Coordinates of C-alpha atoms (C1' of nucleotides) in Angstrom, one line a residue:
Chain A
M16 CA -8.7 44.7 69.9
P17 CA -9.1 44.6 73.7
L18 CA -10.0 47.6 75.8
K19 CA -7.2 48.6 78.1
V20 CA -8.0 50.7 81.2
Y21 CA -5.7 52.2 83.7
N22 CA -6.5 50.7 87.0
S23 CA -5.7 53.1 89.9
Y24 CA -5.6 50.1 92.2
T25 CA -2.7 48.4 90.4
R26 CA -1.3 51.5 88.9
Q27 CA -1.1 50.1 85.4
K28 CA -3.1 49.6 82.3
E29 CA -5.0 46.3 82.3
V30 CA -7.1 44.6 79.7
F31 CA -10.7 45.1 80.6
N32 CA -12.9 42.1 80.9
S33 CA -16.2 42.2 82.6
I34 CA -17.1 39.8 85.4
T35 CA -20.3 38.8 83.7
P36 CA -19.8 38.5 80.0
G37 CA -21.7 41.2 78.1
H38 CA -22.5 43.1 81.3
V39 CA -20.7 45.9 83.2
G40 CA -21.5 47.2 86.6
M41 CA -20.2 50.7 87.2
Y42 CA -20.5 52.8 90.3
V43 CA -19.5 56.5 90.3
C44 CA -19.6 58.7 93.3
G45 CA -22.2 61.3 92.7
P46 CA -22.7 64.8 94.0
T47 CA -23.3 66.0 97.5
V48 CA -26.4 68.1 97.0
S49 CA -25.8 70.7 99.7
G50 CA -24.7 73.3 97.1
E51 CA -24.4 74.2 93.5
S52 CA -22.2 72.2 91.2
H53 CA -19.1 73.9 89.8
L54 CA -16.9 73.4 86.8
G55 CA -14.7 70.9 88.7
H56 CA -17.7 68.7 89.3
A57 CA -18.4 68.5 85.5
R58 CA -15.3 66.6 84.8
P59 CA -16.1 63.2 86.5
Y60 CA -19.6 63.2 85.2
I61 CA -18.6 63.9 81.7
T62 CA -15.7 61.5 81.9
F63 CA -17.8 58.6 83.2
D64 CA -20.5 59.6 80.7
F65 CA -18.2 58.9 77.7
I66 CA -16.8 55.8 79.4
F67 CA -20.4 54.6 79.9
R68 CA -21.2 55.5 76.3
Y69 CA -18.1 53.8 75.0
L70 CA -18.7 50.6 76.9
T71 CA -22.2 50.6 75.4
Y72 CA -20.7 51.1 72.0
K73 CA -18.5 48.1 72.6
G74 CA -21.7 46.1 73.1
Y75 CA -21.8 45.9 76.9
K76 CA -25.0 46.3 78.7
V77 CA -24.0 48.7 81.4
R78 CA -25.6 49.2 84.8
Y79 CA -24.4 52.7 85.8
V80 CA -25.1 53.6 89.4
R81 CA -24.4 57.1 90.5
N82 CA -25.5 58.1 93.9
I83 CA -26.9 61.3 95.3
T84 CA -25.4 62.2 98.7
D85 CA -28.2 63.9 100.5
A86 CA -27.7 62.7 104.0
G87 CA -25.0 65.2 104.9
H88 CA -21.7 64.6 106.6
F89 CA -19.7 66.1 109.4
E90 CA -17.8 69.1 108.3
E91 CA -14.9 68.2 110.4
E92 CA -14.7 64.7 111.5
G93 CA -14.8 64.3 115.2
R94 CA -15.3 68.0 115.9
E95 CA -18.6 69.6 115.5
A96 CA -20.1 66.6 113.8
E97 CA -22.4 69.0 112.1
D98 CA -24.6 67.8 109.3
K99 CA -23.7 69.9 106.3
V100 CA -27.1 69.8 104.8
G101 CA -28.8 70.4 108.1
K102 CA -26.6 73.3 108.9
K103 CA -27.1 75.3 105.8
A104 CA -30.8 74.5 106.0
I105 CA -31.1 76.3 109.3
L106 CA -29.3 79.3 107.9
E107 CA -31.5 79.5 105.0
K108 CA -34.6 78.5 106.9
L109 CA -35.4 75.7 104.5
E110 CA -36.4 72.2 105.2
P111 CA -33.3 70.0 104.6
M112 CA -35.1 68.1 102.0
E113 CA -36.2 71.2 100.3
L114 CA -32.5 72.2 99.9
V115 CA -31.7 68.7 98.8
Q116 CA -34.4 68.9 96.2
K117 CA -33.3 72.2 94.9
Y118 CA -29.7 71.2 94.4
T119 CA -30.6 67.8 93.0
N120 CA -32.8 69.5 90.4
L121 CA -30.1 71.9 89.6
F122 CA -27.6 69.1 89.2
H123 CA -29.9 67.2 86.9
W124 CA -30.4 70.3 84.9
A125 CA -26.6 70.7 84.5
M126 CA -26.3 67.0 83.5
L127 CA -29.0 67.6 80.9
Q128 CA -27.1 70.6 79.5
F129 CA -24.0 68.5 79.2
N130 CA -26.0 65.8 77.4
C131 CA -25.0 63.2 80.0
V132 CA -26.8 60.0 79.8
E133 CA -28.9 59.4 82.9
P134 CA -27.5 56.7 85.2
S135 CA -29.4 53.4 85.3
I136 CA -29.9 53.9 89.0
E137 CA -29.5 57.0 91.0
P138 CA -29.9 56.0 94.6
T139 CA -30.0 58.5 97.5
A140 CA -28.2 58.1 100.7
T141 CA -31.3 58.9 102.7
G142 CA -33.2 56.2 100.9
H143 CA -30.7 53.6 101.9
I144 CA -30.3 54.1 105.6
V145 CA -31.5 50.6 106.3
E146 CA -29.0 49.0 104.0
Q147 CA -26.2 51.1 105.6
I148 CA -27.3 50.1 109.1
N149 CA -27.3 46.4 108.0
M150 CA -23.9 46.8 106.6
I151 CA -22.5 48.4 109.8
E152 CA -24.1 45.6 111.9
K153 CA -22.3 43.0 109.8
I154 CA -19.0 44.8 110.2
I155 CA -19.5 44.9 113.9
A156 CA -20.4 41.2 113.9
E157 CA -17.2 40.5 112.0
G158 CA -15.3 42.3 114.8
Y159 CA -14.0 45.2 112.7
A160 CA -16.1 47.9 114.2
Y161 CA -17.0 49.1 117.7
E162 CA -19.6 51.3 119.2
V163 CA -18.9 54.1 121.6
N164 CA -21.5 56.5 122.9
G165 CA -23.9 55.9 120.1
S166 CA -21.3 56.2 117.3
V167 CA -19.7 53.3 115.5
Y168 CA -16.1 53.3 114.2
F169 CA -14.2 51.1 111.9
D170 CA -11.3 49.4 113.6
L171 CA -8.6 50.3 111.1
K172 CA -5.6 48.9 113.0
K173 CA -7.2 45.5 113.1
Y174 CA -8.1 45.6 109.5
A175 CA -4.7 46.8 108.4
A176 CA -3.0 44.0 110.3
T177 CA -4.4 41.5 107.7
H178 CA -5.4 43.7 104.8
D179 CA -3.6 46.1 102.5
Y180 CA -5.2 49.3 103.7
G181 CA -3.6 52.2 101.7
K182 CA -2.9 50.3 98.5
L183 CA -5.2 52.3 96.4
S184 CA -4.0 55.7 97.5
G185 CA -0.4 54.7 98.1
R186 CA -0.8 55.5 101.8
I187 CA 1.4 53.9 104.4
M188 CA -0.5 52.6 107.3
D189 CA 2.1 53.4 109.9
D190 CA 2.1 57.0 108.8
L191 CA -1.6 57.2 109.2
L192 CA -1.4 55.7 112.6
E193 CA 1.3 58.2 113.6
T194 CA -0.5 61.2 112.3
T195 CA 0.4 64.0 114.7
R196 CA -2.7 65.9 113.8
E197 CA -4.7 66.9 116.9
L198 CA -8.4 66.6 116.6
D199 CA -10.9 67.2 119.3
G200 CA -13.4 64.6 120.2
Q201 CA -11.2 61.9 119.0
Q202 CA -10.8 60.3 122.4
E203 CA -13.6 57.9 121.9
K204 CA -11.9 56.3 118.9
R205 CA -9.5 53.5 119.6
D206 CA -7.2 55.0 117.0
K207 CA -7.0 58.3 115.4
A208 CA -7.1 56.8 111.9
D209 CA -10.4 55.0 112.6
F210 CA -13.2 56.4 110.6
A211 CA -16.9 56.7 111.5
L212 CA -19.5 54.3 110.2
W213 CA -22.3 55.9 112.2
K214 CA -22.3 59.1 114.2
S215 CA -24.7 59.8 117.0
A216 CA -26.6 63.0 116.4
A217 CA -26.3 66.0 118.6
P218 CA -29.6 67.5 119.6
E219 CA -29.4 70.3 117.1
H220 CA -29.1 67.9 114.2
I221 CA -32.0 68.0 111.9
M222 CA -31.3 64.9 109.8
R223 CA -31.3 61.9 112.1
W224 CA -32.4 58.3 112.0
K225 CA -33.0 55.6 114.5
S226 CA -30.4 52.9 114.7
P227 CA -29.4 50.1 117.0
W228 CA -26.9 52.6 118.5
G229 CA -29.4 55.4 119.1
E230 CA -30.3 58.3 116.8
G231 CA -27.7 59.4 114.4
F232 CA -26.6 59.5 110.8
P233 CA -24.4 57.4 108.6
G234 CA -20.7 58.1 108.1
W235 CA -19.5 59.4 104.7
H236 CA -18.0 56.2 103.3
I237 CA -20.7 53.7 104.2
E238 CA -23.4 55.0 101.8
C239 CA -21.4 54.2 98.7
S240 CA -20.5 50.8 99.9
A241 CA -24.1 50.0 100.8
M242 CA -25.6 51.2 97.6
A243 CA -22.9 49.7 95.4
T244 CA -23.3 46.4 97.0
K245 CA -27.1 46.5 96.8
Y246 CA -27.2 47.3 93.1
L247 CA -24.0 45.8 91.7
G248 CA -23.2 43.0 94.1
A249 CA -20.2 42.2 96.3
E250 CA -17.8 42.5 93.3
F251 CA -18.4 44.7 90.3
D252 CA -16.4 46.0 87.4
I253 CA -15.7 49.6 87.7
H254 CA -15.7 52.1 90.5
G255 CA -15.1 55.7 89.5
G256 CA -14.7 59.2 90.9
G257 CA -12.4 62.1 91.2
M258 CA -8.8 61.5 92.2
D259 CA -9.3 63.4 95.4
L260 CA -11.7 60.7 96.6
Q261 CA -9.0 58.0 96.6
F262 CA -8.2 58.8 100.1
P263 CA -9.9 58.4 102.4
H264 CA -13.2 57.8 100.8
H265 CA -12.4 55.0 98.3
E266 CA -9.8 53.4 100.5
S267 CA -12.4 53.2 103.3
E268 CA -15.0 51.8 100.9
I269 CA -12.6 49.0 100.1
A270 CA -12.1 48.2 103.8
Q271 CA -15.8 48.2 104.6
S272 CA -16.8 46.1 101.6
T273 CA -14.0 43.7 102.0
I274 CA -15.1 42.9 105.6
C275 CA -18.8 42.9 104.9
N276 CA -18.8 41.1 101.6
K277 CA -15.6 39.1 101.9
H278 CA -14.5 40.7 98.6
S279 CA -12.8 43.8 97.4
P280 CA -15.6 45.7 95.8
A281 CA -14.3 46.8 92.4
R282 CA -12.1 45.2 89.8
F283 CA -11.2 48.5 88.2
W284 CA -10.8 51.8 90.0
I285 CA -10.9 54.7 87.6
H286 CA -10.1 58.2 88.7
N287 CA -10.3 61.4 86.8
N288 CA -7.8 64.2 87.4
M289 CA -8.7 67.7 88.6
I290 CA -9.7 70.9 86.9
T291 CA -7.4 73.6 88.1
I292 CA -7.7 77.3 87.8
N293 CA -4.4 79.2 87.7
G294 CA -2.7 76.0 88.6
K295 CA -4.8 75.4 91.7
K296 CA -7.4 72.8 92.1
M297 CA -10.9 74.3 91.9
G298 CA -12.6 73.8 95.2
K299 CA -14.5 75.3 98.0
S300 CA -11.5 75.5 100.2
Y301 CA -9.6 77.6 97.7
N302 CA -12.5 79.9 97.1
N303 CA -11.9 79.7 93.3
V304 CA -15.0 77.9 92.0
I305 CA -16.9 78.8 89.0
K306 CA -20.4 77.4 89.2
L307 CA -21.9 75.8 86.2
T308 CA -24.7 78.4 86.1
E309 CA -22.0 81.1 86.0
M310 CA -20.2 79.2 83.3
F311 CA -23.3 79.1 81.1
S312 CA -24.2 82.7 81.7
G313 CA -20.7 84.2 81.7
N314 CA -21.5 85.9 84.9
H315 CA -18.2 85.6 86.7
P316 CA -15.2 87.9 87.0
L317 CA -12.9 85.3 85.5
L318 CA -15.1 84.8 82.5
T319 CA -14.8 87.0 79.4
Q320 CA -18.0 85.5 78.0
A321 CA -20.6 82.8 78.5
F322 CA -19.6 79.3 77.5
A323 CA -22.0 76.7 76.2
P324 CA -22.2 73.4 77.9
M325 CA -21.0 71.7 74.7
T326 CA -17.9 73.9 74.7
V327 CA -17.1 72.8 78.3
R328 CA -17.7 69.2 77.3
F329 CA -15.4 69.5 74.3
F330 CA -12.8 71.2 76.5
I331 CA -12.8 68.2 78.8
L332 CA -12.6 65.8 75.9
Q333 CA -9.6 67.6 74.5
S334 CA -7.3 66.3 77.3
H335 CA -6.8 62.9 78.8
Y336 CA -9.0 62.2 81.7
R337 CA -6.1 61.4 84.0
S338 CA -4.3 64.7 83.3
P339 CA -5.0 67.8 85.1
V340 CA -6.4 70.6 83.0
D341 CA -6.1 74.2 83.7
F342 CA -9.1 76.4 83.1
S343 CA -8.9 79.8 81.5
S344 CA -11.2 81.9 79.5
E345 CA -8.8 81.8 76.6
T346 CA -8.5 78.1 76.6
L347 CA -12.3 77.8 76.5
Q348 CA -12.5 80.2 73.7
A349 CA -10.1 78.1 71.7
S350 CA -12.2 75.0 72.5
E351 CA -15.3 76.9 71.3
K352 CA -13.8 77.7 68.0
A353 CA -12.3 74.3 67.5
L354 CA -15.6 72.6 68.2
K355 CA -17.3 74.9 65.7
R356 CA -14.9 74.0 63.0
L357 CA -15.1 70.3 63.7
W358 CA -18.9 70.4 63.8
E359 CA -19.1 72.2 60.5
A360 CA -16.9 69.7 58.9
Y361 CA -19.2 67.0 60.3
E362 CA -22.2 68.8 58.8
V363 CA -20.4 68.8 55.4
L364 CA -19.4 65.2 55.8
K365 CA -23.0 64.2 56.3
K366 CA -24.0 65.6 53.0
L367 CA -20.9 64.4 51.1
P368 CA -21.8 62.4 48.0
V369 CA -21.0 58.8 48.1
N370 CA -18.9 57.7 45.2
I371 CA -20.3 54.6 43.6
Q372 CA -17.5 53.9 41.1
A373 CA -14.3 52.4 42.3
Q374 CA -12.3 54.2 39.7
G375 CA -10.1 57.2 40.2
T376 CA -9.6 56.8 43.9
D377 CA -6.5 58.4 45.4
A378 CA -4.9 55.4 47.0
A379 CA -2.5 57.3 49.2
L380 CA -5.2 59.5 50.6
E381 CA -7.5 56.6 51.0
T382 CA -4.9 54.7 53.0
K383 CA -4.3 57.8 55.2
V384 CA -8.0 58.4 55.8
L385 CA -8.7 54.7 56.6
Q386 CA -5.8 54.8 59.1
W387 CA -7.2 57.9 60.8
I388 CA -10.6 56.4 61.1
N389 CA -9.4 53.0 62.3
E390 CA -7.4 54.7 65.0
F391 CA -10.6 55.9 66.6
D392 CA -11.3 52.6 68.3
E393 CA -7.6 52.0 68.9
F394 CA -7.2 55.2 70.8
M395 CA -10.3 54.8 72.7
D396 CA -9.3 51.2 73.6
D397 CA -6.1 52.7 75.0
D398 CA -7.5 54.0 78.2
F399 CA -10.0 56.3 76.6
S400 CA -7.6 58.7 74.7
T401 CA -10.3 61.0 73.5
A402 CA -7.9 63.8 72.7
K403 CA -6.1 61.7 70.1
I404 CA -9.3 60.9 68.4
L405 CA -10.2 64.5 68.2
A406 CA -6.8 65.2 66.7
N407 CA -7.5 62.7 64.0
M408 CA -10.8 64.3 63.3
F409 CA -9.0 67.5 62.8
E410 CA -6.8 65.8 60.3
L411 CA -9.8 64.5 58.5
A412 CA -11.6 67.9 58.5
P413 CA -9.5 69.4 55.6
V414 CA -10.1 66.3 53.6
I415 CA -13.8 66.6 54.1
N416 CA -13.8 70.3 53.3
G417 CA -11.5 69.8 50.4
I418 CA -13.9 67.4 48.7
K419 CA -16.7 69.9 49.2
D420 CA -14.6 72.8 47.9
G421 CA -13.3 70.8 45.0
H422 CA -9.7 70.8 46.0
I423 CA -10.0 67.1 46.3
A424 CA -11.8 65.1 43.6
V425 CA -15.1 63.7 44.6
N426 CA -14.1 60.2 43.7
A427 CA -10.7 60.4 45.5
L428 CA -12.3 58.4 48.3
S429 CA -14.2 55.2 47.6
G430 CA -17.8 55.1 48.5
A431 CA -17.2 52.6 51.2
T432 CA -14.6 54.9 52.9
V433 CA -17.0 57.9 52.8
V434 CA -19.7 55.8 54.3
L435 CA -17.3 54.6 57.0
L436 CA -16.2 58.1 57.6
Q437 CA -19.8 59.2 58.1
K438 CA -20.6 56.3 60.3
Q439 CA -17.5 56.8 62.6
F440 CA -17.9 60.5 62.9
K441 CA -21.5 59.9 64.0
N442 CA -20.5 57.1 66.4
Y443 CA -17.8 59.2 68.0
L444 CA -19.0 62.7 67.9
E445 CA -22.6 62.0 68.8
D446 CA -22.9 58.6 70.4
I447 CA -19.6 58.3 72.3
F448 CA -18.5 61.9 72.9
G449 CA -22.0 63.0 73.4
L450 CA -21.6 66.2 71.6
T451 CA -24.7 67.9 70.1
H452 CA -25.6 70.8 68.0
T453 CA -25.2 74.1 69.8
T454 CA -27.1 75.4 66.8
A455 CA -30.8 74.6 66.8
G456 CA -31.5 74.7 63.1
D457 CA -34.4 72.4 63.0
E458 CA -37.3 74.7 63.9
G459 CA -39.6 74.5 60.9
A460 CA -40.7 78.1 60.8
L461 CA -37.2 79.4 61.1
Q462 CA -36.0 77.1 58.4
G463 CA -38.7 78.5 56.1
V464 CA -37.9 82.1 57.0
M465 CA -34.2 81.5 56.4
Q466 CA -34.9 79.9 53.0
L467 CA -36.9 83.0 52.1
L468 CA -34.2 85.3 53.1
I469 CA -31.6 83.3 51.2
D470 CA -33.8 83.4 48.1
I471 CA -34.1 87.1 48.3
R472 CA -30.4 87.5 48.9
K473 CA -29.6 85.3 45.9
Q474 CA -31.8 87.4 43.7
S475 CA -30.3 90.7 44.8
K476 CA -26.8 89.3 44.4
A477 CA -27.7 88.2 40.9
K478 CA -28.8 91.8 40.2
K479 CA -25.6 93.0 41.8
D480 CA -27.7 94.8 44.4
Y481 CA -25.1 94.3 47.1
A482 CA -26.7 96.9 49.4
T483 CA -29.6 94.6 49.9
S484 CA -27.6 91.4 50.1
D485 CA -25.3 92.9 52.7
K486 CA -28.2 94.3 54.6
I487 CA -29.7 90.8 54.9
R488 CA -26.4 89.3 56.0
N489 CA -25.6 92.0 58.5
Q490 CA -29.0 92.0 60.1
L491 CA -28.8 88.3 60.5
T492 CA -25.4 88.6 62.1
T493 CA -26.7 90.9 64.7
L494 CA -29.4 88.3 65.4
G495 CA -26.6 85.8 65.9
I496 CA -27.1 84.0 62.7
E497 CA -24.2 83.5 60.4
L498 CA -24.8 83.4 56.7
K499 CA -22.1 82.1 54.4
D500 CA -21.8 82.2 50.7
E501 CA -20.8 78.9 49.2
K502 CA -18.5 78.3 46.3
D503 CA -21.3 77.1 44.0
G504 CA -23.4 80.2 44.7
G505 CA -25.4 78.5 47.4
M506 CA -25.7 79.8 50.9
S507 CA -25.6 78.2 54.3
W508 CA -26.3 79.4 57.7
N509 CA -25.9 78.5 61.3
R510 CA -26.0 80.2 64.7
Chain B
rG3 C1' 7.2 66.9 106.8
rG4 C1' 5.3 62.1 104.3
rU5 C1' 3.3 59.8 99.6
rC6 C1' 2.6 60.5 94.6
rC7 C1' 2.1 63.2 89.9
rU8 C1' 4.1 66.7 86.7
rG9 C1' 7.3 70.7 83.7
rU10 C1' 6.3 70.2 75.7
rG11 C1' 6.7 75.9 70.5
rG12 C1' 2.9 82.9 71.9
rC13 C1' -1.3 80.0 74.5
rC14 C1' -3.8 75.1 75.4
rG15 C1' -2.5 70.4 75.0
rA16 C1' -1.2 64.5 72.6
rG17 C1' 2.9 61.6 72.7
rU18 C1' 6.0 56.4 71.3
rG19 C1' 13.3 55.4 72.5
rG20 C1' 14.7 56.8 65.9
rC21 C1' 9.5 59.3 61.5
rU22 C1' 5.3 66.8 61.1
rA23 C1' 0.2 65.1 66.9
rG24 C1' -3.7 68.3 67.0
rG25 C1' -6.3 72.9 68.4
rC26 C1' -6.2 78.4 69.3
rA27 C1' -3.4 82.7 68.0
rA28 C1' -0.1 85.1 64.2
rA29 C1' 1.7 85.9 59.0
rG30 C1' 1.4 85.1 53.6
rC31 C1' -1.3 83.2 49.5
rU32 C1' -5.9 81.0 46.8
rC33 C1' -11.1 81.4 46.2
rU34 C1' -14.6 85.6 46.5
rG35 C1' -18.5 91.9 44.6
rC36 C1' -17.2 92.3 49.8
rA37 C1' -17.2 89.4 54.2
rA38 C1' -17.1 84.8 56.6
rA39 C1' -15.8 80.0 55.9
rA40 C1' -12.7 76.8 53.5
rG41 C1' -8.0 75.3 51.3
rC42 C1' -2.5 75.8 50.9
rU43 C1' 2.0 77.6 53.2
rU44 C1' 5.1 79.5 57.4
rC45 C1' 6.2 79.6 62.8
rU46 C1' 9.2 72.7 64.4
rA47 C1' 9.1 72.8 71.0
rC48 C1' 10.2 69.4 74.6
rA49 C1' 12.8 73.1 82.6
rG50 C1' 18.4 72.6 83.6
rC51 C1' 22.7 69.4 84.2
rA52 C1' 24.9 64.7 83.8
rG53 C1' 24.4 59.5 82.4
rU54 C1' 22.6 54.9 79.6
rU55 C1' 22.2 54.2 74.1
rC56 C1' 24.3 53.9 67.4
rG57 C1' 20.2 57.3 68.7
rA58 C1' 16.2 60.4 74.1
rA59 C1' 11.3 65.2 74.8
rU60 C1' 10.5 59.7 75.6
rC61 C1' 15.0 55.5 80.2
rU62 C1' 18.3 56.7 84.9
rG63 C1' 20.2 60.2 88.5
rC64 C1' 20.6 65.0 90.5
rU65 C1' 18.9 70.3 90.5
rC66 C1' 15.1 73.8 90.0
rG67 C1' 9.8 74.9 89.3
rG68 C1' 4.4 73.5 89.5
rG69 C1' 0.5 70.5 91.5
rA70 C1' -2.5 66.6 94.2
rC71 C1' -3.4 63.8 98.5
rC72 C1' -2.3 63.3 103.8
rU73 C1' -8.8 67.3 106.6
rC74 C1' -14.8 68.1 103.7
rC75 C1' -13.6 68.0 98.5
rA76 C1' -15.1 65.7 91.6

RNA sequence: GGUCCUGUGGCCGAGUGGCUAGGCAAAGCUCUGCAAAAGCUUCUACAGCAGUUCGAAUCUGCUCGGGACCUCCA
């Protein structure tokens, strides 16, 4: 069954075939490391993480490039032309690169918490100034960019005359050219809609590089084009990012690359939707961000508690990546419980006995179960419908628990089905969805201590010494360890 | 103002023209020393109006509401 992916460029689901058989080149716009990542940032990285994992599962060798934007951009194009990173660095009296390092580290830490696979290449903008300059020179040579006072602009009017600028974002070129918006310092552009490829640096600018046009810094869009081209070639399979990057960032990337490489850069454009908070997009301009560190610590007025990274990851998986999701503490709490339930069923499944005999299987149940399992791949192939797979898992959970509890006969499912169930749960939960234990139960010493406590509790229960057995359980509860009595007299624990 | 998306049960959220998505919450029952967990059961919705159709939450139109982008933005 072929993988179908919604392509933002054509606005429809298309069968995915990679350019080079067996290989996939994927570029995803990475973070600007001038500040701390917030919940909204988590969505694209988790989304493209499970896309990366799924492509790998499908047998592709994926080169996943995700950049680090550390060069800084103008805060308001054409106005102050202030370098974001440089500006904050002055305020905080830090070296720009010190700031970059700090937020890069913090970003990497967050990605690790989310169990995101590291990209194959994580290039930095500052490390690719030469490539960017080369690309700009090429565009000038092609006649699609012009230099004014040490800055270089892309000639959009000329480009749009022969190319479909605005197709990706559904923008109409005439509207862009007629924008009534008044911006200062726009006089040097031939047209208001022209975007900067290179900006000359004002004296107060800290981050600056030598270029054929004087000292300055690269425009926002050129870095992605340059790095994507360098590591993935003129045409590659997937370009990803948040929906809010469609315009102008991705649209401009297409223009730059098309002129420079004579080719539209990406076959598939994949965009994730936004995380909203009370219906409004989470973003700096709205002043409604919850930083990831606040998320994990619960230290934020809107949070009733701390939320584990895996809860956030699960929360994101529970809805389709192209739908907006509204954040609230209550919703996250629901996700937390749901994940716990699912994970416990998974733990049970792992230990489920595999029926060897083919006799006594419940054909109806067997059919149902097989259908639910087989739909995993089907749903994922249908534009990564993670939410539907989770729903099927929740359908399967009562079956798994039922077998354990004895409501369902042990041999109701054939051995092959149980093995398949175990395999697919592992493939999906761990390998594709990238979920992990929030409970760390593998420390040897703790295991031993718990076993000891369980033994003592079993003994006291056998003697009907409930005071002791309750004391053990209650004390453990206050330590955050949950102890449960099993049907067969056994006990299990988790935290 | 322009372009586009969207409106599902108490809450969150899938969704295909005809068959119970799922999760959380709530209620009852079973199991159990108690508890927790688990299992079973109940709560069956698609903004409004009109149309297409044998049949629409799913298609079309209008109305109302929400959002994104148009400016840095995941």
